[in-house]
CSV table of C-alpha atoms and ligand atoms in Angstrom, one decimal:
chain,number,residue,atom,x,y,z
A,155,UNK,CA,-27.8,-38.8,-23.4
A,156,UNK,CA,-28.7,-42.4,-24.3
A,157,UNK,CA,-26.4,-45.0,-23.0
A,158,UNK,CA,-25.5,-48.3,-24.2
A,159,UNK,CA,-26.5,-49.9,-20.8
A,160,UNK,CA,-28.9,-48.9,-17.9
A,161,UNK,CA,-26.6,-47.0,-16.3
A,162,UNK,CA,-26.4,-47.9,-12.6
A,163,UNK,CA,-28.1,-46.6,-10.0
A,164,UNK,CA,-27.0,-44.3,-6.9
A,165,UNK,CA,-25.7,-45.8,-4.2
A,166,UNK,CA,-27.6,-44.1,-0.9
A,167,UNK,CA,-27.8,-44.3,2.4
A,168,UNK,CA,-30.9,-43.3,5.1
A,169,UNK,CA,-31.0,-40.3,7.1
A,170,UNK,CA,-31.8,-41.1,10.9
A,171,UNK,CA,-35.5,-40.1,11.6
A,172,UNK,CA,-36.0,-38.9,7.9
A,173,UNK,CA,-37.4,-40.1,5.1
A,174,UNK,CA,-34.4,-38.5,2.6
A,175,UNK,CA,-31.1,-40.7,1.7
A,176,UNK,CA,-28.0,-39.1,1.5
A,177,UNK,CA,-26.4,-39.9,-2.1
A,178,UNK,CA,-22.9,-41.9,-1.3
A,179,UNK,CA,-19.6,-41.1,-4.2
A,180,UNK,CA,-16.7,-43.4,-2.9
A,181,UNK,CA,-15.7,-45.1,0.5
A,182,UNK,CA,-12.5,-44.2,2.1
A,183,UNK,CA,-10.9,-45.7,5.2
A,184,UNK,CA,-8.1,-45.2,7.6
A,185,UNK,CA,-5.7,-47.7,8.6
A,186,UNK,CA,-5.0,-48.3,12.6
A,187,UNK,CA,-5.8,-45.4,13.6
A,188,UNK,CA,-6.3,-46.4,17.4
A,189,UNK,CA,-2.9,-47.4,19.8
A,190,UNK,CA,-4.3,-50.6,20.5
A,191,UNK,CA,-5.0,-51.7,17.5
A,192,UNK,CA,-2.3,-51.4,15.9
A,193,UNK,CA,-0.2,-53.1,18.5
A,194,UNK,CA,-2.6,-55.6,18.2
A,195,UNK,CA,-1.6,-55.6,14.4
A,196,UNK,CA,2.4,-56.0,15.0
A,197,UNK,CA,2.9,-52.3,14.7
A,198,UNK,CA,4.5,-49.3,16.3
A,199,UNK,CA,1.5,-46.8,16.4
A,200,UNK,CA,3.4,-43.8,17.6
A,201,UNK,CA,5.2,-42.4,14.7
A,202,UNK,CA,3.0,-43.2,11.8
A,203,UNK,CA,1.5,-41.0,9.4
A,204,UNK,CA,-2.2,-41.7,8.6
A,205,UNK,CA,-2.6,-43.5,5.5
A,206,UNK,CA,-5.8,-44.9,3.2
A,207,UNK,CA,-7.6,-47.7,1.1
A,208,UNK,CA,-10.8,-47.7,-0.6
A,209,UNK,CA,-14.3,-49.9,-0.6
A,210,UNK,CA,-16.5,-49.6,-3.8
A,211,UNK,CA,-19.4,-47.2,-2.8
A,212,UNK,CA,-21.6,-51.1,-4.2
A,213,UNK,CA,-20.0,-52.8,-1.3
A,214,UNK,CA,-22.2,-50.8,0.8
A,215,UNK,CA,-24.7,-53.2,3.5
A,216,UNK,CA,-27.5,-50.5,5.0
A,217,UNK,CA,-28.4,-50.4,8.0
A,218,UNK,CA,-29.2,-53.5,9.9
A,219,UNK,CA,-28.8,-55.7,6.9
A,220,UNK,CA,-27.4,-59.4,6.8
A,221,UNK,CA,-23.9,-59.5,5.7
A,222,UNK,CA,-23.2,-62.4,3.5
A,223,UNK,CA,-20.2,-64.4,4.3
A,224,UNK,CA,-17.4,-63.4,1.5
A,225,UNK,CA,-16.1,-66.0,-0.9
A,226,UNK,CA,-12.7,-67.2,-0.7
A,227,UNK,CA,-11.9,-66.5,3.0
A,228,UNK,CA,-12.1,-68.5,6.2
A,229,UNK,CA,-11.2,-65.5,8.4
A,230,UNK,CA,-13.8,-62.5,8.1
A,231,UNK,CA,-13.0,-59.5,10.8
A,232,UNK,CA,-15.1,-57.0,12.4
A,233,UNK,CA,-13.8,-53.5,12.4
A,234,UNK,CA,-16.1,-50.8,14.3
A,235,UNK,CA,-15.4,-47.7,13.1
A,236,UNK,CA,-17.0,-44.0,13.3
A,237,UNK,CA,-18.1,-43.0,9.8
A,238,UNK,CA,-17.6,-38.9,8.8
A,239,UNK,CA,-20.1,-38.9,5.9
A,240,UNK,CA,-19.1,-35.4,3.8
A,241,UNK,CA,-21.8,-32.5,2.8
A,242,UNK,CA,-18.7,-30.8,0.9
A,243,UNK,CA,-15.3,-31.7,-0.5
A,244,UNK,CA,-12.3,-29.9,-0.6
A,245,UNK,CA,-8.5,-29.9,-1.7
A,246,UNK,CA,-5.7,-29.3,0.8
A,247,UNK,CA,-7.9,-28.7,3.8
A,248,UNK,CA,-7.3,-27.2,6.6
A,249,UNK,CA,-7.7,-29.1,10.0
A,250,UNK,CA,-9.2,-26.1,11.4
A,251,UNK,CA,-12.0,-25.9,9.1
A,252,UNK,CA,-12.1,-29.6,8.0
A,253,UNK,CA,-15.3,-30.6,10.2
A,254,UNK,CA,-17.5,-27.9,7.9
A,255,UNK,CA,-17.3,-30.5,5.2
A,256,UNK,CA,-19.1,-33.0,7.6
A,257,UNK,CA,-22.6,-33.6,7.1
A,258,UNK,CA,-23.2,-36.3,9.2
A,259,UNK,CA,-22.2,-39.7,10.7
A,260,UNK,CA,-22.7,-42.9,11.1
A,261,UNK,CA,-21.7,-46.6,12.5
A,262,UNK,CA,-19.6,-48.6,10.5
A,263,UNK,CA,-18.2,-52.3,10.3
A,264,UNK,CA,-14.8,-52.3,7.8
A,265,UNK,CA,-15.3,-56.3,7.5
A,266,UNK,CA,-12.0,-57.7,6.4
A,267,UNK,CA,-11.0,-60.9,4.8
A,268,UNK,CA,-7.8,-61.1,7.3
A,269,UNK,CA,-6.5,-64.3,5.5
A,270,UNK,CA,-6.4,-62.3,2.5
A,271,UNK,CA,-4.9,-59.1,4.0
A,272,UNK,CA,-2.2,-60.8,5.6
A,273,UNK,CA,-1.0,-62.4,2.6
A,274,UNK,CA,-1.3,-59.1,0.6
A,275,UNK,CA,1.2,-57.5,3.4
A,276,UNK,CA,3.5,-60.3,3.0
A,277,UNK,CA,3.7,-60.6,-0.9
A,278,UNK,CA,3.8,-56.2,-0.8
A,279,UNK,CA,0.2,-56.9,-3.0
A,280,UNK,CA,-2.8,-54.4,-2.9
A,281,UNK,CA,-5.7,-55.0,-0.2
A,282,UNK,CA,-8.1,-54.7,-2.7
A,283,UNK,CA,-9.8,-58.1,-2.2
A,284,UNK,CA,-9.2,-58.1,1.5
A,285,UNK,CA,-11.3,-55.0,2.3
A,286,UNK,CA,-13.2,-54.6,-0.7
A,287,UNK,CA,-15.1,-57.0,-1.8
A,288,UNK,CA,-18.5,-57.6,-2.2
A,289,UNK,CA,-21.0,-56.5,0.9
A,290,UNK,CA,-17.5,-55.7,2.9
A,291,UNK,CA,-18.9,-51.7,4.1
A,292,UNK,CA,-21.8,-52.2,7.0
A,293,UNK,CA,-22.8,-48.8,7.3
A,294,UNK,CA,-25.8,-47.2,9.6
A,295,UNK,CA,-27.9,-44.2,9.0
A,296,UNK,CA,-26.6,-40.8,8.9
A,297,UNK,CA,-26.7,-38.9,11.3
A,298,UNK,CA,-27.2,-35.2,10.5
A,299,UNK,CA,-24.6,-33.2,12.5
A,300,UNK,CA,-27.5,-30.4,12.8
A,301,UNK,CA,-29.3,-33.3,14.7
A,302,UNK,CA,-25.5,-35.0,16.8
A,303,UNK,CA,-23.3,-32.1,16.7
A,304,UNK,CA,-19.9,-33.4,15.8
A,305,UNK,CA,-18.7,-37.1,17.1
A,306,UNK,CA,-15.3,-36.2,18.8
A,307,UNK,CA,-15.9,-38.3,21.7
A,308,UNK,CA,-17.9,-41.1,23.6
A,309,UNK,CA,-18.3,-44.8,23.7
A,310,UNK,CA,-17.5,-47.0,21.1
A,311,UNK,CA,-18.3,-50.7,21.3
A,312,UNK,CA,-19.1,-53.9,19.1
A,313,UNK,CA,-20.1,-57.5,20.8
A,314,UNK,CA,-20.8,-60.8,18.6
A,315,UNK,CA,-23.5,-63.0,20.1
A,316,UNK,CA,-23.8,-60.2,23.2
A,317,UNK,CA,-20.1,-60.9,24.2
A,318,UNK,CA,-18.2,-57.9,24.0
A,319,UNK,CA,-15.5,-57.9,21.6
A,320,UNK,CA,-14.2,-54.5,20.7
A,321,UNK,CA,-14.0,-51.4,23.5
A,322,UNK,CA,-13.0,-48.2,23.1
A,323,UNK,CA,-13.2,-44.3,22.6
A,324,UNK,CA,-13.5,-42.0,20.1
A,325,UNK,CA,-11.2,-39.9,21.3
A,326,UNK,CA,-8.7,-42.6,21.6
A,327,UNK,CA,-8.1,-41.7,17.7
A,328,UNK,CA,-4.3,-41.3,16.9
A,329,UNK,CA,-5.4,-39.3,14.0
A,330,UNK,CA,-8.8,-36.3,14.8
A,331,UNK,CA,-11.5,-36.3,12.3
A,332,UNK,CA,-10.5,-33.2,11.3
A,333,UNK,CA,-6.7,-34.3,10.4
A,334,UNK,CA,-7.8,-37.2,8.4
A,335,UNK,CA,-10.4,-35.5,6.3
A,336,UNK,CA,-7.3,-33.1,6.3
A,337,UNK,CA,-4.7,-36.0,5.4
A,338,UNK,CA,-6.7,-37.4,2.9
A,339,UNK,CA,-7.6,-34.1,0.8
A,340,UNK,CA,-4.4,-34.0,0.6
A,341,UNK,CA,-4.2,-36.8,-1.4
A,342,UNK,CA,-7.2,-36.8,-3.3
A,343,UNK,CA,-10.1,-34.2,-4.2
A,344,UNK,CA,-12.8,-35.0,-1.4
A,345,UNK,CA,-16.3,-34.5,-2.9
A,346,UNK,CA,-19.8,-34.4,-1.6
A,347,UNK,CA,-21.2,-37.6,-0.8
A,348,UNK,CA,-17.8,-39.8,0.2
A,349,UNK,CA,-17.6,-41.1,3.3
A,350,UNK,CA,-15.0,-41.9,5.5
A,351,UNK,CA,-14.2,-44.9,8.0
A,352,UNK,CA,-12.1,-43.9,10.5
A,353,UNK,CA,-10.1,-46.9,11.9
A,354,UNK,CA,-11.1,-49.2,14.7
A,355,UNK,CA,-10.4,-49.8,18.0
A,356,UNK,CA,-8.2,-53.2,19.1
A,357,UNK,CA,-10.4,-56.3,19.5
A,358,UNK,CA,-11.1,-57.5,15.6
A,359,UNK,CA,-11.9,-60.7,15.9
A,360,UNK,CA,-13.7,-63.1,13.3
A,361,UNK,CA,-16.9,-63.6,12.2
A,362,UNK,CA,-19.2,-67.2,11.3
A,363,UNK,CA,-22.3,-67.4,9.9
A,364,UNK,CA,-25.2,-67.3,12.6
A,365,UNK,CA,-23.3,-64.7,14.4
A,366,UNK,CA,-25.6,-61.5,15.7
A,367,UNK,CA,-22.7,-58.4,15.4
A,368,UNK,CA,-23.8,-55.0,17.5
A,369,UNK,CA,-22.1,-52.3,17.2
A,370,UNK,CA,-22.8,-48.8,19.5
A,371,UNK,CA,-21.7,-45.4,18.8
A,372,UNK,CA,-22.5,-42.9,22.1
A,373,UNK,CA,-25.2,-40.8,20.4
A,374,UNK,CA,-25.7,-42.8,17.4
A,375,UNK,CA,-27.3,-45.6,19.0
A,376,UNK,CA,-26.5,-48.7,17.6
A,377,UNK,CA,-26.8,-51.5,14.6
A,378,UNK,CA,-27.2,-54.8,14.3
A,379,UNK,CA,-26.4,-57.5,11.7
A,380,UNK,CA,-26.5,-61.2,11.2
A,381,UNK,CA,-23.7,-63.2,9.6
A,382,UNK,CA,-25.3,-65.3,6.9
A,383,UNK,CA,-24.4,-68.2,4.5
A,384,UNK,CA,-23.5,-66.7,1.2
B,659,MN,MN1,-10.6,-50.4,9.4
């Protein structure tokens, strides 16, 4: 095969304590899946169905990289958020066997230009440009679930400048896991190597350049990136 450009190369991601990456497809997220948040967010969090946007697996930032501050906003959001990152994919899954397609997970930040997204909501436009854009999916290593066992519980936390921001639990999720990998197969054809934000906790708050943003996951330890001038 000979293309016609240099075709571009895989997106990855480390493994924790390894020197292997683990190959990423596409980035999918869940919206308000905590109670808190998405009063917090004007909505009723009881009776909603999970539902999904999408980052650009480019829009990736590794590890403990800087994020650049994103054109054409002057609100950017933190959103911690535990990432499932897939070994397998899968149509119509079932909830009872949708944590086999895990093969690890990490800590995620699902920066948001908030300006943006709240004028897509009012105009009924897509979020594309609100959630992703360009550096917008902060992501840690994986962490092999041979290594973790599977995340259904503990801390989560993110503080800005060592002031705690966000607070909460994994098992606070509206929607398990396993009922979003489940949800979402649904929807689309999961495949090895997409990973899968799984909502935030209340607290989002913004973010300015110079700002040090940590976020902690119970066994996953933590990360930690600066907010820098594009
Ligand atoms: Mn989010």
């Amino acid at each position: 095969m000979t293309y016609v450009l240099a075709p571009p190369a895989i997106v990855s991601l480390p493994v924790a304590g390894s020197d292997l990456r683990f190959p990423v497809r596409r980035i999918f997220c869940v919206g308000r899946n905590y109670a808190e948040h998405a009063r917090e967010m004007g909505y009723d969090p009881e009776r909603e169905p999970p539902f999904f946007f999408d980052k650009p697996a480019g829009a990736l930032i590794e590890g403990n990289g800087d994020v650049p501050y994103p054109s054409q906003t002057s609100r950017l959001e933190h959103e911690a958020e535990l990432v499932a990152a897939l070994a397998q994919g899968g149509r119509d899954v079932d909830p009872s066997s949708a944590l086999d397609l895990v093969w690890g997970y990490a800590i995620g930040n699902d920066l948001t230009r908030r300006d943006l997204q709240a004028e897509a909501k009012k105009l009924g436009r897509p979020w594309t440009m609100a959630k992703g854009f360009d550096g917008s999916a902060v992501c840690g290593p994986i962490h092999p679930v041979a290594h973790v066992g599977h995340v259904t519980s503990g801390p989560i936390s993110l503080s800005v400048n060592e002031l705690v921001r966000q607070s909460g639990a994994i098992s606070d999720m509206i929607w398990t896991v396993s009922e979003v990998i489940a949800a979402l197969s649904k929807l689309v054809e999961l495949k090895s190597g997409d990973l899968i934000y799984t909502g935030t906790p209340s607290g989002v708050g913004p973010l300015v350049p110079g700002d040090i943003v940590e976020i902690s996951i119970g066994v996953l330890g933590s990360i930690s990136n600066r907010v820098r001038h594009r």
